[in-house]
CSV table of C-alpha atoms in Angstrom, one decimal:
chain,number,residue,atom,x,y,z
A,174,UNK,CA,58.7,68.3,83.7
A,175,UNK,CA,59.9,71.1,85.9
A,176,UNK,CA,59.3,74.6,85.1
A,177,UNK,CA,63.1,75.5,85.6
A,178,UNK,CA,64.2,72.6,82.8
A,179,UNK,CA,64.0,75.2,79.7
A,180,UNK,CA,66.4,77.6,81.7
A,181,UNK,CA,69.1,75.0,81.8
A,182,UNK,CA,69.2,75.1,78.4
A,183,UNK,CA,69.2,78.9,78.1
A,184,UNK,CA,72.0,78.7,80.8
A,185,UNK,CA,74.1,76.0,78.8
A,186,UNK,CA,73.7,78.4,75.7
A,187,UNK,CA,74.5,81.4,77.4
A,188,UNK,CA,77.7,79.8,78.9
A,189,UNK,CA,78.5,78.5,75.1
A,190,UNK,CA,78.5,81.8,74.0
A,191,UNK,CA,80.6,83.6,76.5
A,192,UNK,CA,83.4,81.0,75.9
A,193,UNK,CA,83.1,81.6,72.5
A,194,UNK,CA,83.3,85.5,72.9
A,195,UNK,CA,86.3,85.0,75.3
A,196,UNK,CA,88.0,82.9,72.8
A,197,UNK,CA,87.7,85.5,70.0
A,198,UNK,CA,88.8,88.2,72.2
A,199,UNK,CA,91.8,86.5,73.4
A,200,UNK,CA,92.9,85.2,69.8
A,201,UNK,CA,92.4,88.8,68.6
A,202,UNK,CA,94.3,90.2,71.4
A,203,UNK,CA,97.3,87.6,70.9
A,204,UNK,CA,97.2,88.3,66.9
A,205,UNK,CA,97.6,92.0,67.5
A,206,UNK,CA,100.6,91.5,70.0
A,207,UNK,CA,102.4,89.1,67.8
A,208,UNK,CA,102.1,91.3,64.9
A,209,UNK,CA,103.8,94.2,66.8
A,210,UNK,CA,106.6,92.0,68.2
A,211,UNK,CA,107.1,90.3,64.7
A,212,UNK,CA,107.6,94.2,63.4
A,213,UNK,CA,109.9,94.9,66.2
A,214,UNK,CA,112.0,91.6,65.7
A,215,UNK,CA,112.2,92.4,61.9
A,216,UNK,CA,113.5,95.9,62.7
A,217,UNK,CA,116.2,94.4,65.2
A,218,UNK,CA,117.3,92.0,62.5
A,219,UNK,CA,117.6,94.6,60.0
A,220,UNK,CA,119.4,97.0,62.4
A,221,UNK,CA,121.9,94.3,63.2
A,222,UNK,CA,122.5,93.2,59.4
A,223,UNK,CA,123.3,97.1,58.9
A,224,UNK,CA,125.7,97.4,62.1
A,225,UNK,CA,127.3,94.3,60.6
A,226,UNK,CA,128.1,96.0,57.4
A,227,UNK,CA,129.0,99.3,59.1
A,228,UNK,CA,131.6,97.4,61.2
A,229,UNK,CA,132.9,95.9,58.0
A,230,UNK,CA,133.3,99.1,56.3
A,231,UNK,CA,135.3,100.3,59.3
A,232,UNK,CA,137.6,97.4,59.5
A,233,UNK,CA,138.2,98.1,55.7
A,234,UNK,CA,139.0,102.0,56.3
A,235,UNK,CA,141.3,100.9,59.1
A,236,UNK,CA,143.2,98.3,56.8
A,237,UNK,CA,143.2,100.7,54.0
A,238,UNK,CA,144.6,103.5,56.1
A,239,UNK,CA,147.4,101.2,57.4
A,240,UNK,CA,148.2,100.1,54.1
A,241,UNK,CA,149.3,103.6,53.0
A,242,UNK,CA,152.4,103.3,55.3
A,243,UNK,CA,152.7,99.5,55.4
A,244,UNK,CA,152.8,96.6,52.9
A,245,UNK,CA,149.2,95.2,52.6
A,246,UNK,CA,149.6,92.0,54.3
A,247,UNK,CA,150.6,93.7,57.4
A,248,UNK,CA,147.9,96.3,57.3
A,249,UNK,CA,145.4,93.1,57.1
A,250,UNK,CA,147.2,91.5,59.9
A,251,UNK,CA,147.0,94.6,62.3
A,252,UNK,CA,143.3,95.2,61.6
A,253,UNK,CA,142.7,91.2,62.3
A,254,UNK,CA,144.6,91.7,65.6
A,255,UNK,CA,142.6,94.7,66.4
A,256,UNK,CA,139.2,93.0,65.6
A,257,UNK,CA,140.0,90.0,67.5
A,258,UNK,CA,141.2,92.1,70.6
A,259,UNK,CA,137.9,93.9,70.5
A,260,UNK,CA,135.7,90.7,70.2
A,261,UNK,CA,137.7,89.4,73.4
A,262,UNK,CA,137.2,92.5,75.4
A,263,UNK,CA,133.3,92.3,74.3
A,264,UNK,CA,133.2,88.6,75.4
A,265,UNK,CA,134.8,89.6,78.8
A,266,UNK,CA,132.4,92.1,79.4
A,267,UNK,CA,129.4,89.7,78.5
A,268,UNK,CA,130.5,87.0,81.1
A,269,UNK,CA,128.4,87.5,84.3
A,270,UNK,CA,131.2,85.9,86.3
A,271,UNK,CA,134.8,85.2,86.1
A,272,UNK,CA,136.1,81.7,85.0
A,273,UNK,CA,138.6,81.5,88.1
A,274,UNK,CA,135.6,81.9,90.4
A,275,UNK,CA,134.3,78.2,91.3
A,276,UNK,CA,132.1,77.0,93.7
A,277,UNK,CA,132.8,78.0,97.3
A,278,UNK,CA,135.4,80.8,96.3
A,279,UNK,CA,135.1,83.2,99.1
A,280,UNK,CA,132.7,81.2,101.2
A,281,UNK,CA,133.0,81.9,104.9
A,282,UNK,CA,132.2,78.7,106.9
A,283,UNK,CA,129.1,79.2,108.9
A,284,UNK,CA,127.8,82.1,106.8
A,285,UNK,CA,125.1,81.7,104.3
A,286,UNK,CA,125.5,84.2,101.5
A,287,UNK,CA,122.3,85.0,99.6
A,288,UNK,CA,124.3,86.8,97.0
A,289,UNK,CA,125.6,83.5,95.8
A,290,UNK,CA,122.2,82.0,95.2
A,291,UNK,CA,121.1,84.9,93.0
A,292,UNK,CA,124.4,84.8,91.1
A,293,UNK,CA,124.1,81.1,90.5
A,294,UNK,CA,120.5,81.8,89.2
A,295,UNK,CA,122.0,84.7,86.9
A,296,UNK,CA,124.5,82.0,85.5
A,297,UNK,CA,121.8,79.8,84.7
A,298,UNK,CA,122.8,76.9,87.3
A,299,UNK,CA,119.6,74.8,88.2
A,300,UNK,CA,120.9,74.9,92.0
A,301,UNK,CA,122.5,77.2,94.5
A,302,UNK,CA,126.4,76.6,94.8
A,303,UNK,CA,127.2,73.9,97.8
A,304,UNK,CA,129.2,75.7,100.7
A,305,UNK,CA,132.4,73.9,101.4
A,306,UNK,CA,131.1,73.2,105.2
A,307,UNK,CA,127.6,73.0,107.0
A,308,UNK,CA,126.5,76.0,108.7
A,309,UNK,CA,128.1,76.2,112.0
A,310,UNK,CA,129.8,73.3,111.5
A,311,UNK,CA,133.7,72.7,111.4
A,312,UNK,CA,135.7,74.3,108.5
A,313,UNK,CA,136.9,71.8,105.8
A,314,UNK,CA,140.0,69.7,107.0
A,315,UNK,CA,139.5,70.0,110.5
A,316,UNK,CA,138.8,67.2,112.8
A,317,UNK,CA,135.7,67.7,115.1
A,318,UNK,CA,136.3,67.2,119.1
A,319,UNK,CA,135.8,63.5,120.4
A,320,UNK,CA,132.9,63.7,122.8
A,321,UNK,CA,134.5,62.5,126.3
A,322,UNK,CA,131.2,61.4,128.2
A,323,UNK,CA,128.7,60.3,126.0
A,324,UNK,CA,126.2,57.8,127.8
A,325,UNK,CA,125.1,56.3,124.5
A,326,UNK,CA,128.6,55.3,123.4
A,327,UNK,CA,129.6,51.7,124.7
A,328,UNK,CA,132.9,51.1,126.0
A,329,UNK,CA,134.9,51.4,129.3
A,330,UNK,CA,134.2,54.4,131.5
A,331,UNK,CA,137.3,56.1,133.6
């Protein structure tokens, strides 16, 4: 038996203790972080619920105010149209790009636009948009010029 054999057992024991302490520390830290995040999420949910009720109260107040001078059905219809228009405007503000801008809209052939790749990543596309023509190549719809004297092409020479 070598004189260092008993040290290997101590090293293994020390490594096991260190791993146990590290696991417990990480577990405690994650518990603390999730506790804070859970509290924050609960407060956001409560805030959203109260905002929903506040919005309903405002819509009711607008409907009742309109009902003073109009029939009830007309006041309800006008309130619904106002809420629908507000929802449409908010949805438009939430969109990252406009629906009429497709792939290659506004692309100049031969120019690489890094902004399009960033916009595609922000829009959630898994890949950047494909340009309509290769960089430095002919524009789409044009025929490249035919080579005149190419030694690799078979055929009659003039």
